[in-house]
Coordinates of N, CA and C in Angstrom, one line a residue:
M746 N 118.3 107.5 60.5 CA 117.6 107.8 61.7 C 117.1 109.2 61.6
E747 N 115.8 109.4 62.0 CA 115.2 110.7 62.0 C 115.5 111.4 63.3
D748 N 115.7 112.7 63.2 CA 116.0 113.5 64.4 C 114.6 113.8 65.0
S749 N 114.5 113.7 66.3 CA 113.3 114.0 67.0 C 113.3 115.5 67.4
I750 N 112.1 116.1 67.4 CA 112.0 117.5 67.7 C 112.2 117.7 69.2
L751 N 112.0 116.6 70.0 CA 112.3 116.8 71.5 C 113.8 116.9 71.8
G752 N 114.6 116.5 70.8 CA 116.1 116.6 71.0 C 116.6 118.0 70.8
T753 N 115.8 118.9 70.4 CA 116.2 120.3 70.1 C 115.8 121.2 71.2
S754 N 116.3 122.4 71.1 CA 115.9 123.4 72.1 C 114.4 123.9 71.9
Y755 N 114.0 123.8 70.6 CA 112.6 124.1 70.3 C 111.7 123.0 71.0
G756 N 112.1 121.8 70.9 CA 111.3 120.7 71.6 C 111.2 120.9 73.1
L757 N 112.4 121.3 73.7 CA 112.4 121.6 75.1 C 111.4 122.7 75.5
L758 N 111.3 123.7 74.6 CA 110.4 124.8 74.9 C 109.0 124.3 74.8
I759 N 108.7 123.4 73.8 CA 107.3 122.9 73.7 C 107.0 122.1 75.0
V760 N 107.9 121.3 75.4 CA 107.6 120.5 76.6 C 107.4 121.4 77.8
L761 N 108.2 122.4 78.0 CA 108.1 123.3 79.1 C 106.7 124.1 79.0
I762 N 106.3 124.5 77.9 CA 105.0 125.2 77.8 C 103.9 124.2 78.1
M763 N 104.0 122.9 77.6 CA 102.9 121.9 77.9 C 102.8 121.7 79.4
A764 N 104.0 121.6 80.1 CA 104.0 121.4 81.5 C 103.4 122.6 82.2
L765 N 103.7 123.8 81.8 CA 103.1 124.9 82.5 C 101.5 125.0 82.2
V766 N 101.1 124.7 81.0 CA 99.7 124.7 80.7 C 98.9 123.6 81.6
A767 N 99.6 122.5 81.8 CA 98.9 121.4 82.5 C 99.0 121.7 84.0
H768 N 100.0 122.4 84.5 CA 100.2 122.5 86.0 C 99.6 123.8 86.5
E769 N 99.8 124.9 85.9 CA 99.5 126.2 86.5 C 98.0 126.5 86.8
P770 N 97.1 126.1 85.9 CA 95.7 126.3 86.2 C 95.3 125.7 87.6
F771 N 95.8 124.5 87.8 CA 95.4 123.8 89.1 C 96.1 124.5 90.3
R772 N 97.3 124.9 90.1 CA 98.0 125.7 91.1 C 97.2 126.9 91.5
W773 N 96.8 127.7 90.5 CA 96.1 128.9 90.8 C 94.7 128.6 91.3
A774 N 94.0 127.6 90.9 CA 92.7 127.2 91.4 C 92.9 126.8 92.9
G775 N 93.9 126.1 93.2 CA 94.2 125.7 94.6 C 94.4 126.9 95.5
I776 N 95.1 127.9 95.0 CA 95.4 129.1 95.8 C 94.0 129.8 96.0
Y777 N 93.2 129.9 94.9 CA 92.0 130.6 95.0 C 91.0 129.9 96.0
I778 N 90.9 128.6 95.9 CA 90.0 127.8 96.7 C 90.5 127.8 98.2
G779 N 91.8 127.7 98.4 CA 92.3 127.5 99.7 C 92.5 128.8 100.5
R780 N 92.3 129.9 99.9 CA 92.6 131.1 100.6 C 91.7 131.4 101.8
G781 N 90.5 130.8 101.8 CA 89.6 131.0 102.9 C 89.7 130.0 104.0
I782 N 90.6 129.0 103.8 CA 90.8 127.9 104.8 C 91.9 128.2 105.8
A783 N 91.7 128.2 107.0 CA 92.7 128.5 108.0 C 93.8 127.4 108.0
A784 N 95.1 127.8 108.1 CA 96.2 126.9 108.0 C 96.3 125.9 109.1
D785 N 95.6 126.2 110.3 CA 95.6 125.3 111.4 C 94.3 124.6 111.6
S786 N 93.5 124.6 110.5 CA 92.2 123.9 110.6 C 92.4 122.4 110.5
Q787 N 91.3 121.6 110.9 CA 91.4 120.2 110.9 C 91.6 119.6 109.5
F788 N 91.1 120.3 108.5 CA 91.3 119.9 107.1 C 92.8 119.9 106.7
F789 N 93.5 121.0 107.0 CA 94.9 121.1 106.7 C 95.7 120.1 107.6
V790 N 95.3 119.8 108.8 CA 96.0 118.8 109.6 C 95.8 117.5 108.9
W791 N 94.7 117.2 108.4 CA 94.4 115.9 107.7 C 95.3 115.8 106.5
V792 N 95.3 116.9 105.7 CA 96.0 116.9 104.4 C 97.5 116.7 104.7
R793 N 98.0 117.4 105.7 CA 99.4 117.3 106.1 C 99.8 115.9 106.5
S794 N 98.8 115.2 107.2 CA 99.0 113.9 107.7 C 99.1 112.9 106.5
V795 N 98.2 113.1 105.6 CA 98.1 112.2 104.4 C 99.4 112.4 103.6
A796 N 99.8 113.6 103.4 CA 101.0 113.9 102.6 C 102.2 113.3 103.3
T797 N 102.3 113.4 104.6 CA 103.5 112.8 105.3 C 103.5 111.3 105.2
A798 N 102.3 110.7 105.3 CA 102.2 109.2 105.1 C 102.6 108.8 103.7
L799 N 102.2 109.5 102.7 CA 102.6 109.2 101.4 C 104.1 109.3 101.2
V800 N 104.7 110.3 101.7 CA 106.1 110.5 101.6 C 106.9 109.4 102.3
A801 N 106.4 109.0 103.5 CA 107.0 108.0 104.3 C 106.9 106.6 103.6
G802 N 105.8 106.4 102.9 CA 105.6 105.1 102.2 C 106.5 105.1 101.0
L803 N 106.7 106.2 100.3 CA 107.6 106.2 99.1 C 109.0 106.0 99.5
V804 N 109.4 106.7 100.6 CA 110.8 106.5 101.1 C 111.1 105.1 101.5
T805 N 110.1 104.5 102.2 CA 110.2 103.1 102.6 C 110.4 102.2 101.4
R806 N 109.5 102.4 100.4 CA 109.6 101.6 99.1 C 111.0 101.8 98.5
L807 N 111.5 103.0 98.4 CA 112.8 103.2 97.8 C 113.9 102.5 98.5
V808 N 113.8 102.5 99.9 CA 114.9 101.9 100.7 C 114.8 100.3 100.6
L809 N 113.6 99.8 100.7 CA 113.4 98.3 100.8 C 113.2 97.7 99.4
F810 N 112.6 98.3 98.5 CA 112.4 97.7 97.1 C 112.8 98.7 96.1
P811 N 114.1 99.0 95.9 CA 114.5 100.0 95.0 C 114.4 99.5 93.5
A812 N 114.5 100.5 92.6 CA 114.5 100.2 91.2 C 115.7 101.0 90.6
G813 N 116.1 100.5 89.5 CA 117.2 101.1 88.7 C 118.5 101.0 89.4
A814 N 119.3 102.1 89.4 CA 120.7 102.0 89.9 C 120.7 101.8 91.4
L815 N 119.7 102.1 92.1 CA 119.7 101.9 93.6 C 119.6 100.4 94.0
E816 N 119.2 99.6 93.0 CA 119.1 98.1 93.3 C 120.5 97.6 93.6
G817 N 121.5 98.1 93.0 CA 122.9 97.6 93.2 C 123.5 98.0 94.6
V818 N 122.8 98.9 95.3 CA 123.3 99.3 96.6 C 122.8 98.4 97.7
P819 N 123.6 97.8 98.5 CA 123.1 96.9 99.6 C 122.1 97.6 100.5
V820 N 121.2 96.8 101.0 CA 120.1 97.4 101.8 C 120.6 98.0 103.1
A821 N 121.7 97.5 103.6 CA 122.3 98.0 104.8 C 122.8 99.5 104.6
I822 N 123.4 99.7 103.4 CA 123.9 101.1 103.1 C 122.7 102.0 102.9
R823 N 121.6 101.5 102.3 CA 120.4 102.4 102.1 C 119.8 102.7 103.4
C824 N 119.7 101.7 104.4 CA 119.2 102.0 105.7 C 120.1 103.0 106.5
L825 N 121.4 102.8 106.4 CA 122.3 103.7 107.1 C 122.1 105.2 106.5
A826 N 122.0 105.3 105.2 CA 121.8 106.6 104.6 C 120.5 107.2 105.1
L827 N 119.4 106.4 105.2 CA 118.2 106.9 105.7 C 118.3 107.4 107.1
G828 N 119.0 106.6 108.0 CA 119.2 107.0 109.3 C 120.0 108.3 109.5
V829 N 121.0 108.4 108.7 CA 121.8 109.7 108.7 C 121.0 110.9 108.3
G830 N 120.2 110.7 107.2 CA 119.3 111.8 106.8 C 118.3 112.2 107.8
I831 N 117.7 111.2 108.5 CA 116.7 111.5 109.6 C 117.4 112.2 110.7
G832 N 118.6 111.7 111.1 CA 119.4 112.4 112.2 C 119.8 113.8 111.8
V833 N 120.3 114.1 110.6 CA 120.6 115.4 110.2 C 119.4 116.3 110.2
Y834 N 118.3 115.8 109.7 CA 117.0 116.5 109.7 C 116.7 117.1 111.1
F835 N 116.8 116.2 112.1 CA 116.4 116.7 113.4 C 117.5 117.6 114.0
V836 N 118.8 117.3 113.8 CA 119.8 118.1 114.3 C 119.8 119.5 113.7
C837 N 119.4 119.6 112.5 CA 119.4 120.9 111.8 C 118.0 121.6 112.0
G838 N 117.3 121.3 113.0 CA 116.0 122.0 113.3 C 114.9 121.6 112.3
K839 N 114.8 120.4 111.9 CA 113.8 119.9 110.9 C 113.9 120.6 109.6
H840 N 115.1 120.7 109.1 CA 115.4 121.3 107.8 C 115.4 120.1 106.8
L841 N 114.4 120.1 105.9 CA 114.2 118.9 105.0 C 115.4 118.9 104.0
G842 N 115.8 120.0 103.5 CA 116.9 120.0 102.5 C 118.2 119.4 103.1
A843 N 118.5 119.8 104.3 CA 119.7 119.3 105.0 C 119.7 117.8 105.1
G844 N 118.5 117.2 105.5 CA 118.3 115.8 105.7 C 118.5 115.0 104.4
V845 N 117.8 115.5 103.4 CA 117.9 114.9 102.1 C 119.3 114.9 101.5
F846 N 119.9 116.1 101.5 CA 121.2 116.3 100.9 C 122.2 115.4 101.7
S847 N 122.2 115.4 103.0 CA 123.2 114.6 103.7 C 123.0 113.1 103.5
A848 N 121.7 112.6 103.4 CA 121.5 111.2 103.1 C 122.0 110.9 101.7
A849 N 121.8 111.7 100.7 CA 122.3 111.5 99.4 C 123.8 111.4 99.3
I850 N 124.4 112.4 100.0 CA 125.9 112.4 100.0 C 126.5 111.2 100.7
F851 N 125.8 110.8 101.9 CA 126.3 109.7 102.6 C 126.1 108.4 101.8
L852 N 125.0 108.3 101.1 CA 124.7 107.1 100.3 C 125.8 107.0 99.2
T853 N 126.0 108.1 98.5 CA 127.0 108.1 97.4 C 128.4 107.8 97.9
A854 N 128.8 108.4 99.0 CA 130.1 108.2 99.5 C 130.3 106.8 100.0
L855 N 129.4 106.3 100.7 CA 129.5 104.9 101.3 C 129.5 103.9 100.2
Q856 N 128.7 104.1 99.2 CA 128.6 103.2 98.1 C 130.0 103.1 97.4
Y857 N 130.6 104.2 97.1 CA 131.9 104.2 96.4 C 133.1 103.7 97.3
I858 N 132.9 103.9 98.6 CA 134.0 103.4 99.5 C 133.9 101.9 99.7
I859 N 132.7 101.4 99.8 CA 132.6 100.0 100.1 C 132.6 99.2 98.8
L860 N 131.9 99.7 97.8 CA 131.8 98.9 96.5 C 132.9 99.4 95.6

């Protein structure tokens, strides 16, 4: 069996450089183009609404139609974890990290307690 270059630290460096080359020009272009747009403008309100809708759709898809290891977790546990995450998000002053982390911990703990 041949060794792949991606399995080495040199391969990891190549992948990292490729990711930076593909990502950073668009990031800098977005900063340059968006610097003159007011953060409370109708355009940003629309962009924020679309981004929120996309995230809500993806979370719903993950909860109702999971793939991979999440398929083995009952839908009731997934829904409870979602509820806990949303609750912690609001209790912690709309802190996204707290909501996501608490939902993940709750999901993992409940899965191992019940299953």
